[in-house]
PDB file of C-alpha atoms and ligand atoms in Angstrom:
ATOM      1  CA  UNK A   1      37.656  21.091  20.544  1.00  0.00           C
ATOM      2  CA  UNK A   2      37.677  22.552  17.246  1.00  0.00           C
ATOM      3  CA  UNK A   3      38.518  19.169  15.639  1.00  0.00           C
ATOM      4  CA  UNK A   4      36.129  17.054  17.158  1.00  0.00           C
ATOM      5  CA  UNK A   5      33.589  19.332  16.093  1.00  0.00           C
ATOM      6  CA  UNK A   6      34.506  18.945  12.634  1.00  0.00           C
ATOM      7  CA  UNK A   7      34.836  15.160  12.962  1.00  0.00           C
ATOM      8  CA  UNK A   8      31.306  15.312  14.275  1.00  0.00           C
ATOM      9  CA  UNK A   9      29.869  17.179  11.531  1.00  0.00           C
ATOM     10  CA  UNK A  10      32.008  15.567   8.234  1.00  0.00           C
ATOM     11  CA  UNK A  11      30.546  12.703   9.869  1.00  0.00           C
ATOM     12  CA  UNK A  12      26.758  13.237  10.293  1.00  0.00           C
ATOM     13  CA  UNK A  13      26.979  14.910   6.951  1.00  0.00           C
ATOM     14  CA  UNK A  14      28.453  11.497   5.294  1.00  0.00           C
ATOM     15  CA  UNK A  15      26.091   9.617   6.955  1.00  0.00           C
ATOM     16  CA  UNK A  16      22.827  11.534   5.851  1.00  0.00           C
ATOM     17  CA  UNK A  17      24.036  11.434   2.438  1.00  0.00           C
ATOM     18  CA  UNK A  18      24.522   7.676   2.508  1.00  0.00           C
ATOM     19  CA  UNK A  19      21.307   7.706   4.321  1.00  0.00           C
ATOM     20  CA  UNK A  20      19.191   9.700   1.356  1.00  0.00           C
ATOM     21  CA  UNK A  21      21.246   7.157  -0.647  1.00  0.00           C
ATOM     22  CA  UNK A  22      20.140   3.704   1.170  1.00  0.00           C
ATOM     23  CA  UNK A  23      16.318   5.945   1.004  1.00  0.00           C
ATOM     24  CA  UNK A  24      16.564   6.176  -2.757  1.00  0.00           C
ATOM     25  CA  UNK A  25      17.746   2.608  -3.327  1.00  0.00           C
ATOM     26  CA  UNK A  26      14.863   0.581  -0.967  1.00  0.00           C
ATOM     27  CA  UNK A  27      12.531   2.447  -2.595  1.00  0.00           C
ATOM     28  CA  UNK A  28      13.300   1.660  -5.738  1.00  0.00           C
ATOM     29  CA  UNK A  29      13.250  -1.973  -5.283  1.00  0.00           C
ATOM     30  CA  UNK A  30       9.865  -1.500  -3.297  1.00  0.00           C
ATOM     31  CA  UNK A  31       8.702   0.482  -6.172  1.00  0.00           C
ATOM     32  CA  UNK A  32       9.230  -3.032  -8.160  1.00  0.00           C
ATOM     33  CA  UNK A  33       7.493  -5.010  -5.877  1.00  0.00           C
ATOM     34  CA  UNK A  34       4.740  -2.969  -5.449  1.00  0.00           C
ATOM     35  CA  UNK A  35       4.631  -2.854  -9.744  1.00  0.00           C
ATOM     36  CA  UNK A  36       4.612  -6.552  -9.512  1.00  0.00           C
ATOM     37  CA  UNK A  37       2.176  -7.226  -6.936  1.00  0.00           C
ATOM     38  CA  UNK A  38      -0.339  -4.939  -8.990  1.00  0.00           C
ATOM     39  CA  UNK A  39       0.125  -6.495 -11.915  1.00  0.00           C
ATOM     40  CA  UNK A  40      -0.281 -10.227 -10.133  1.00  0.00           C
ATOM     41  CA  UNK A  41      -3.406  -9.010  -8.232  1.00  0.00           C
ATOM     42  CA  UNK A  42      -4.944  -7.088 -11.810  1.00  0.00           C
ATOM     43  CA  UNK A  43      -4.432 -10.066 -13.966  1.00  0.00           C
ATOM     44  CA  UNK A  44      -6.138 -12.437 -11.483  1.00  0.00           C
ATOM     45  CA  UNK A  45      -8.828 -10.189 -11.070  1.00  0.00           C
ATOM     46  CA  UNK A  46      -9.665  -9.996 -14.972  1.00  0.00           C
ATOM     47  CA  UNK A  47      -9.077 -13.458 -15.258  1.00  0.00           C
ATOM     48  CA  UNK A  48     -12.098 -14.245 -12.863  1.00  0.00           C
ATOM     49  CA  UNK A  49     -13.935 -11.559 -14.060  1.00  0.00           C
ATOM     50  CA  UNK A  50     -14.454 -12.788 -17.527  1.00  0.00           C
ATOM     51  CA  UNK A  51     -15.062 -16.361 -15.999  1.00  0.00           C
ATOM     52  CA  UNK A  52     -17.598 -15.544 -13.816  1.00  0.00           C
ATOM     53  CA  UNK A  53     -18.458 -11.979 -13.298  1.00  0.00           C
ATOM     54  CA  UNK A  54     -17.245  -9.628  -9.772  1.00  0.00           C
ATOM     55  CA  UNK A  55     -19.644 -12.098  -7.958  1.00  0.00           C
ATOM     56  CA  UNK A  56     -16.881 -14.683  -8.820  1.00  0.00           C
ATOM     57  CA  UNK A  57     -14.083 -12.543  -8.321  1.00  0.00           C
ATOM     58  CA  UNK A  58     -14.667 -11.501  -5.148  1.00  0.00           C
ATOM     59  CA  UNK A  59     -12.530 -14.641  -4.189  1.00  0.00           C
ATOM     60  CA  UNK A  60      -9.310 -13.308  -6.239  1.00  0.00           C
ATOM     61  CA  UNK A  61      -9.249 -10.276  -3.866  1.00  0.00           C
ATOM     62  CA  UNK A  62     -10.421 -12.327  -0.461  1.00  0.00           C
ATOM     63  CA  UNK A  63      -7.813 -15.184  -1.284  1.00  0.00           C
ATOM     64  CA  UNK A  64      -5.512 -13.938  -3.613  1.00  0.00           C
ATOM     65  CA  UNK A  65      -4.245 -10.318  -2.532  1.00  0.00           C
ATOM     66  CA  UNK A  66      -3.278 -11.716   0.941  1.00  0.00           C
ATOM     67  CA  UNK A  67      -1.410 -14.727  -1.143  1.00  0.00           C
ATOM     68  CA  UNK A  68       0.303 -12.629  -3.236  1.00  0.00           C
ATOM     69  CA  UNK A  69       0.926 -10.277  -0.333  1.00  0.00           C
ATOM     70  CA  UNK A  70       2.504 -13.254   2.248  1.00  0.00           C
ATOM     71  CA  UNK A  71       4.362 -14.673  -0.713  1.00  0.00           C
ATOM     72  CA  UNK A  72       5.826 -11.895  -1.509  1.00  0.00           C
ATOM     73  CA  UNK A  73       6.802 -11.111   1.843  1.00  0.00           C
ATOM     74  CA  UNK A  74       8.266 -14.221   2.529  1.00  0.00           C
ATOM     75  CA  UNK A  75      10.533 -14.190  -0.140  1.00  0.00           C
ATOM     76  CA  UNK A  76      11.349 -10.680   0.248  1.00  0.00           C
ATOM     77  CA  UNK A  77      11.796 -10.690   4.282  1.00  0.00           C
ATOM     78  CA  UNK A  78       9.611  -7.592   4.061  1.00  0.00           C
ATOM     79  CA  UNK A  79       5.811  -6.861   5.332  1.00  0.00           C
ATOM     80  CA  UNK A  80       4.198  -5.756   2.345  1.00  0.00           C
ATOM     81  CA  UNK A  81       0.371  -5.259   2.817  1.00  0.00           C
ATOM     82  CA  UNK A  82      -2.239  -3.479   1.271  1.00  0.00           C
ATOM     83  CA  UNK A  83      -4.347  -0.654   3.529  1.00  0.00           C
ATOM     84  CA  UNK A  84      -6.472   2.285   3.142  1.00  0.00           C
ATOM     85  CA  UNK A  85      -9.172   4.955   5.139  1.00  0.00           C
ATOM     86  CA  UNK A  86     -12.139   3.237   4.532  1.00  0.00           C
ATOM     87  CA  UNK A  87     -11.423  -0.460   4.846  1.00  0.00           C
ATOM     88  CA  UNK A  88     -13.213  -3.664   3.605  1.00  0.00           C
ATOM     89  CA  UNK A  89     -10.908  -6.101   5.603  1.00  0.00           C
ATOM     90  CA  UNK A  90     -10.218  -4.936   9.039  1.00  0.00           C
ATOM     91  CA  UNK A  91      -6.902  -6.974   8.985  1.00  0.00           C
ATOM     92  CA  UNK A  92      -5.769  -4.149   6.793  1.00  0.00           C
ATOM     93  CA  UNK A  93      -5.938  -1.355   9.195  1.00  0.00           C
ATOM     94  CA  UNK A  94      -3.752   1.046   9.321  1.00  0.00           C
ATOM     95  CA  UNK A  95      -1.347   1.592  12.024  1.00  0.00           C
ATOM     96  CA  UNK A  96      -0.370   5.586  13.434  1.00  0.00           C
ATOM     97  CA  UNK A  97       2.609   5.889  10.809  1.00  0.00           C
ATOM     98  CA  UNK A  98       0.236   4.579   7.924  1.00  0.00           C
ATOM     99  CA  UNK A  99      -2.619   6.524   8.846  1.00  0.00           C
ATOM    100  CA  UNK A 100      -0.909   9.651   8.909  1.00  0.00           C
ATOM    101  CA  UNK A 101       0.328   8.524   5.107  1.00  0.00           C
ATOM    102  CA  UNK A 102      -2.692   7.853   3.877  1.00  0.00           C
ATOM    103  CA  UNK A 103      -4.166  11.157   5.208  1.00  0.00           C
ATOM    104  CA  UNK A 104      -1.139  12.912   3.896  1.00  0.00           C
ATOM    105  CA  UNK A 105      -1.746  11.401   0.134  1.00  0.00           C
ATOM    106  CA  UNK A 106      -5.294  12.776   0.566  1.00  0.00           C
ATOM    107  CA  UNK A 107      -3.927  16.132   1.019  1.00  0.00           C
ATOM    108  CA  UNK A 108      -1.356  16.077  -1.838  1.00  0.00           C
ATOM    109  CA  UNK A 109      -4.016  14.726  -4.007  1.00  0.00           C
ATOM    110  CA  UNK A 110      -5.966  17.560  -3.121  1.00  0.00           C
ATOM    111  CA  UNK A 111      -3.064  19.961  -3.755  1.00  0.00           C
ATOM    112  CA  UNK A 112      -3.025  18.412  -7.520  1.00  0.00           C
ATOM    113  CA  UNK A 113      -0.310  15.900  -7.396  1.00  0.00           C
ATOM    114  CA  UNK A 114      -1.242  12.272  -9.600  1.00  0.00           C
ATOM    115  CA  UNK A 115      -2.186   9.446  -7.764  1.00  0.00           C
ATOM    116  CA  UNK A 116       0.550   7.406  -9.422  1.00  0.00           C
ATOM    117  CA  UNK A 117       2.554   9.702  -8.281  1.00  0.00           C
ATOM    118  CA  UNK A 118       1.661   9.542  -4.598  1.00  0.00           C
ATOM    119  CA  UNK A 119       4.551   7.730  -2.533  1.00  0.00           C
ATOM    120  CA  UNK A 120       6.217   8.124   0.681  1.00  0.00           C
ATOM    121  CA  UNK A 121       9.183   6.346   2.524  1.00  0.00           C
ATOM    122  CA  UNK A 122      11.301   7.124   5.478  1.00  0.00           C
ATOM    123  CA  UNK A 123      13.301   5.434   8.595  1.00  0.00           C
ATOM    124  CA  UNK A 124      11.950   4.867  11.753  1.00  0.00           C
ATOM    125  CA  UNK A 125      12.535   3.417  14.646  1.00  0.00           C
ATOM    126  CA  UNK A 126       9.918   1.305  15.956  1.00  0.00           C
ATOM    127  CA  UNK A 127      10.197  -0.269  19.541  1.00  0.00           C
ATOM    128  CA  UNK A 128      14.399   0.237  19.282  1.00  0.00           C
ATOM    129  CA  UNK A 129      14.346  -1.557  16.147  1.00  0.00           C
ATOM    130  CA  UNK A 130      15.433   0.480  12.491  1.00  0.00           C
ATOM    131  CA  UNK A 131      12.930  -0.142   9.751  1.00  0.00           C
ATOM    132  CA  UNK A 132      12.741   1.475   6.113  1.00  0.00           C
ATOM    133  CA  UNK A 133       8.911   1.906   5.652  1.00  0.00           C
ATOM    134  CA  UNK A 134       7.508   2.821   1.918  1.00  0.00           C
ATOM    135  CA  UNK A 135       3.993   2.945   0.738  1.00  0.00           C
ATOM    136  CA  UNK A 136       2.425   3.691  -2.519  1.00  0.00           C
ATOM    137  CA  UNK A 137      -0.661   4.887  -3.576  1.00  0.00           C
ATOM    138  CA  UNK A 138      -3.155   2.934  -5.080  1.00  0.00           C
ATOM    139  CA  UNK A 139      -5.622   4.679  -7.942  1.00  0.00           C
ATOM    140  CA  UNK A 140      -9.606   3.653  -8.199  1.00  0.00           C
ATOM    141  CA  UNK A 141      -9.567   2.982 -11.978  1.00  0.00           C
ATOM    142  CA  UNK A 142     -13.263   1.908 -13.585  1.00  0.00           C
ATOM    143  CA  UNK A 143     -12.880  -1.872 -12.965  1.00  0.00           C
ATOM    144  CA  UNK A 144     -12.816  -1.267  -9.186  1.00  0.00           C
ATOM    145  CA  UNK A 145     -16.297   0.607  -9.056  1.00  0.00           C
ATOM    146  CA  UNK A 146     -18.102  -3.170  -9.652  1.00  0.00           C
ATOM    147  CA  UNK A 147     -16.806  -3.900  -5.982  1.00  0.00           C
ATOM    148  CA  UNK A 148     -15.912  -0.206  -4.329  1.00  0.00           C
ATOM    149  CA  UNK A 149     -18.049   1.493  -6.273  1.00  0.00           C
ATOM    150  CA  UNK A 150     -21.838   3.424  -5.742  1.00  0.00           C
ATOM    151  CA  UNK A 151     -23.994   1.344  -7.491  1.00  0.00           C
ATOM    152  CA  UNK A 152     -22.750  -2.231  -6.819  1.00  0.00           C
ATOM    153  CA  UNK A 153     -24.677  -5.451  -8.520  1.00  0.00           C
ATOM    154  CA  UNK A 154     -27.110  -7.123  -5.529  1.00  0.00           C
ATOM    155  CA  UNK A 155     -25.595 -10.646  -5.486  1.00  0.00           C
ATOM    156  CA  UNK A 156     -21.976  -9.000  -5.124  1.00  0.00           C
ATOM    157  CA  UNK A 157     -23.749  -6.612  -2.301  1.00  0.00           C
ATOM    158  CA  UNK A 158     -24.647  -9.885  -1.009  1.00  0.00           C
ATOM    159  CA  UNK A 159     -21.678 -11.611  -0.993  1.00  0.00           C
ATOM    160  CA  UNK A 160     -19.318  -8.994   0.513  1.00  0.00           C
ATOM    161  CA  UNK A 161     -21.793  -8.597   3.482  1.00  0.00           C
ATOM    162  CA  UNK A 162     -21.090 -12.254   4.423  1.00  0.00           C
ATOM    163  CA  UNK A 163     -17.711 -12.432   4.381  1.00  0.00           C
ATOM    164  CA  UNK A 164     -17.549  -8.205   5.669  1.00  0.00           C
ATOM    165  CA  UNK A 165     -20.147  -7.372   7.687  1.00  0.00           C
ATOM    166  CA  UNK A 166     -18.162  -4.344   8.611  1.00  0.00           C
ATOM    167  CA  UNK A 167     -17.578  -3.535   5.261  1.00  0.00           C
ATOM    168  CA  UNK A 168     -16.708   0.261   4.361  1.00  0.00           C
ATOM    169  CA  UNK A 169     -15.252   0.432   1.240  1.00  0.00           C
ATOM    170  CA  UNK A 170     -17.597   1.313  -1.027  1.00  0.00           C
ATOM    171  CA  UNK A 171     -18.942   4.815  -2.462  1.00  0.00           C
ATOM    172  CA  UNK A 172     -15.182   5.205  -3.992  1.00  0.00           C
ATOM    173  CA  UNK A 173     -15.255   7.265  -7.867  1.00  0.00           C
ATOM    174  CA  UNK A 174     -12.859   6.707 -10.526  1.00  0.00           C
ATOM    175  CA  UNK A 175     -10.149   8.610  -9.604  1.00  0.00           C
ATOM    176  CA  UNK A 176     -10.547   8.698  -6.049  1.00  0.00           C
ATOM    177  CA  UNK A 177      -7.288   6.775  -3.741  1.00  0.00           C
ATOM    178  CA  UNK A 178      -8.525   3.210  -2.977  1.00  0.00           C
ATOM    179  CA  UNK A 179      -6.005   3.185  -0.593  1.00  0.00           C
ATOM    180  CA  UNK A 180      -2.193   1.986  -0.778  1.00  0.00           C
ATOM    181  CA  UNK A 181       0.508  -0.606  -0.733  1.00  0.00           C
ATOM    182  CA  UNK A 182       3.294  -0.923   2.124  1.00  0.00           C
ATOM    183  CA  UNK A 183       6.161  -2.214   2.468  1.00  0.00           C
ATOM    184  CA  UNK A 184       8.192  -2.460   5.503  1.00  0.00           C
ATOM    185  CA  UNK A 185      11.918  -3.846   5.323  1.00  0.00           C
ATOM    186  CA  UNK A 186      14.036  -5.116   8.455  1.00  0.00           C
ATOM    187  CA  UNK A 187      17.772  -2.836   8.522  1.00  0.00           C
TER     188      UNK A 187
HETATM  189  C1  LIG B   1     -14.563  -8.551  -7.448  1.00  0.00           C
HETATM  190  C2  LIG B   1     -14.637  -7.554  -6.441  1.00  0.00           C
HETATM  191  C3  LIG B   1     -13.501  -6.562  -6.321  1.00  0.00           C
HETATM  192  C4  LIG B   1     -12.952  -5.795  -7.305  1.00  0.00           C
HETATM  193  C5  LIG B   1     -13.331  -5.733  -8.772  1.00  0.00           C
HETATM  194  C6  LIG B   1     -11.925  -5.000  -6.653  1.00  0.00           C
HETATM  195  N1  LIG B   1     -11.856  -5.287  -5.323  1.00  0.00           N
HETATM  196 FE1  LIG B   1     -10.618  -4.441  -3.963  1.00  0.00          FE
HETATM  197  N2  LIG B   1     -11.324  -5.653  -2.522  1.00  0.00           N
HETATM  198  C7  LIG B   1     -12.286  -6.624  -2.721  1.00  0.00           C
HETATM  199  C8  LIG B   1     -12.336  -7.458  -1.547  1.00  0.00           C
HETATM  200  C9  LIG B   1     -13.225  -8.677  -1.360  1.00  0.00           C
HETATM  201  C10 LIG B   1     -11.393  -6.948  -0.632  1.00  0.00           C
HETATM  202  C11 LIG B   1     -11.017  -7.452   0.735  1.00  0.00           C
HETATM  203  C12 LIG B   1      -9.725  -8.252   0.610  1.00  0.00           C
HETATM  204  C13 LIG B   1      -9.244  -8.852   1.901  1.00  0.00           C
HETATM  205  O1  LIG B   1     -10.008  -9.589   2.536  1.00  0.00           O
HETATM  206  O2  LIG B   1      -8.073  -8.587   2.246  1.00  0.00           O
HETATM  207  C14 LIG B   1     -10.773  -5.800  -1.291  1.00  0.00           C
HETATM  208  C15 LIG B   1      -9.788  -5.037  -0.703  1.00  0.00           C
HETATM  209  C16 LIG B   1      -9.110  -4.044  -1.338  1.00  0.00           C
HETATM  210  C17 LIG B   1      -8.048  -3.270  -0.733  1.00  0.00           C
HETATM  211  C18 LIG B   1      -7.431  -3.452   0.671  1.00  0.00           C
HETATM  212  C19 LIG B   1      -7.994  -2.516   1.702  1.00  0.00           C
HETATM  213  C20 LIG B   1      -9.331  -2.948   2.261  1.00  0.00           C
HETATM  214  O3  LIG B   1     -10.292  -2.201   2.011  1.00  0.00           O
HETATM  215  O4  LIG B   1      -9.433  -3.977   2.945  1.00  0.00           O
HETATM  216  C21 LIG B   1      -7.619  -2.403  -1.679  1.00  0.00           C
HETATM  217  C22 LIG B   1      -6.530  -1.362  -1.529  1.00  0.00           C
HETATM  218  C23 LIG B   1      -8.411  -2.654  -2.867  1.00  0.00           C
HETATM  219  N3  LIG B   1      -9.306  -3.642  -2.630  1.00  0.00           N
HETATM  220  C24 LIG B   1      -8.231  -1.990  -4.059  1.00  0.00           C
HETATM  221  C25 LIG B   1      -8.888  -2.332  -5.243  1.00  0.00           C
HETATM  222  C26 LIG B   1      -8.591  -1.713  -6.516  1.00  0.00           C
HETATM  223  C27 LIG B   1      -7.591  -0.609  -6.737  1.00  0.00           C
HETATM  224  C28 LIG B   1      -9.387  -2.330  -7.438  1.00  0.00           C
HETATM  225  C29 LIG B   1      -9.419  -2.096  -8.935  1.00  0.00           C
HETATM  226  C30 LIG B   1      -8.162  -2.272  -9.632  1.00  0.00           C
HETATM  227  C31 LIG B   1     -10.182  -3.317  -6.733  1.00  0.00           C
HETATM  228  N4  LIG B   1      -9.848  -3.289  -5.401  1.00  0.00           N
HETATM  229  C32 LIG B   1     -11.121  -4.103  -7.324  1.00  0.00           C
HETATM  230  C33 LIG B   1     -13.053  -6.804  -3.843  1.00  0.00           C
HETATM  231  C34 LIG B   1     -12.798  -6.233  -5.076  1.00  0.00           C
END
């Protein structure tokens, strides 16, 4: 009795340390992915900016963030997405495990932590199937305000009721969380 007791606990002891370890490691790599899919998504942006003003670039972040997003995913065989409270897309709604995330960054913003510093990953099990889930928060720098800001240019006002009529992501300050990046990974 005493043995198997032991066996029990050497074991779940070996496996949350290998667990933390497998934790450490997938985020990591979705730390890289996120770094690269800001940097994609950022360059674009500017690109178009300088070309032709947000009015212009309102296309890089209609067309181009889901791109980068699917192509991404595809050859990662992850879900990585982008999401936040106060959505322009609908599509990018949060589901219960994000939501409480996002809400959670809010708080830990609050409590002083750095946006860049803001992420959050853990194992769940959704509908019997074991999934490593990450996300990362995602800063409001000045650039952003021209499309999520307070005092948005009329033609872009324009443009983003078209294509979002139920558009709520606007009012956002520098500083403020835009929202964040996540990752899901099949184990
Ligand atoms: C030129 C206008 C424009 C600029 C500048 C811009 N965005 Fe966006 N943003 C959009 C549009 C349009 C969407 C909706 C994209 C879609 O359809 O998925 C969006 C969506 C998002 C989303 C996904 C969540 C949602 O609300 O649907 C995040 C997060 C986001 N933007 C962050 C940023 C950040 C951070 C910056 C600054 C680095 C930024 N955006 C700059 C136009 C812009």
């Amino acid at each position: 009795m005493k043995k198997t007791i032991y066996v029990l606990v050497v074991a779940l002891g070996l496996s949350s340390v290998a667990m933390a370890d497998e934790i450490e490691l997938r985020s990591k790599q979705s730390r890289i992915v996120v770094g690269d899919f800001m940097l994609l998504l950022k360059a674009d942006l500017k690109a178009a900016m300088k070309e032709g003003g947000p009015g212009n670039a309102i296309r890089v972040c209609k067309n181009k963030a889901p791109e980068i997003a699917a192509d991404i995913s595809e050859k990662e065989g992850w879900r990585v997405a982008r999401t936040s409270l106060k959505l322009r897309n609908p599509n990018n709604k949060p589901d219960t495990w994000e939501l409480k995330v996002l809400q959670d960054f809010e708080k830990r913003k609050a409590a002083g932590e750095e946006i860049k510093m803001l992420e959050f990953a853990e194992v769940v099990i959704t509908e019997g199937k074991k999934q490593f889930r990450y996300m990362k928060a995602i800063p409001t720098g000045k650039v952003c305000l021209q499309c999520h800001g307070s005092h948005i240019a009329p033609d872009v006002v324009a443009t983003l009721k078209t294509y979002y009529p139920e558009d709520q992501a606007t009012g956002f300050n520098q500083g403020d969380i835009r929202g964040a990046f996540t990752i899901t990974q099949p184990m």
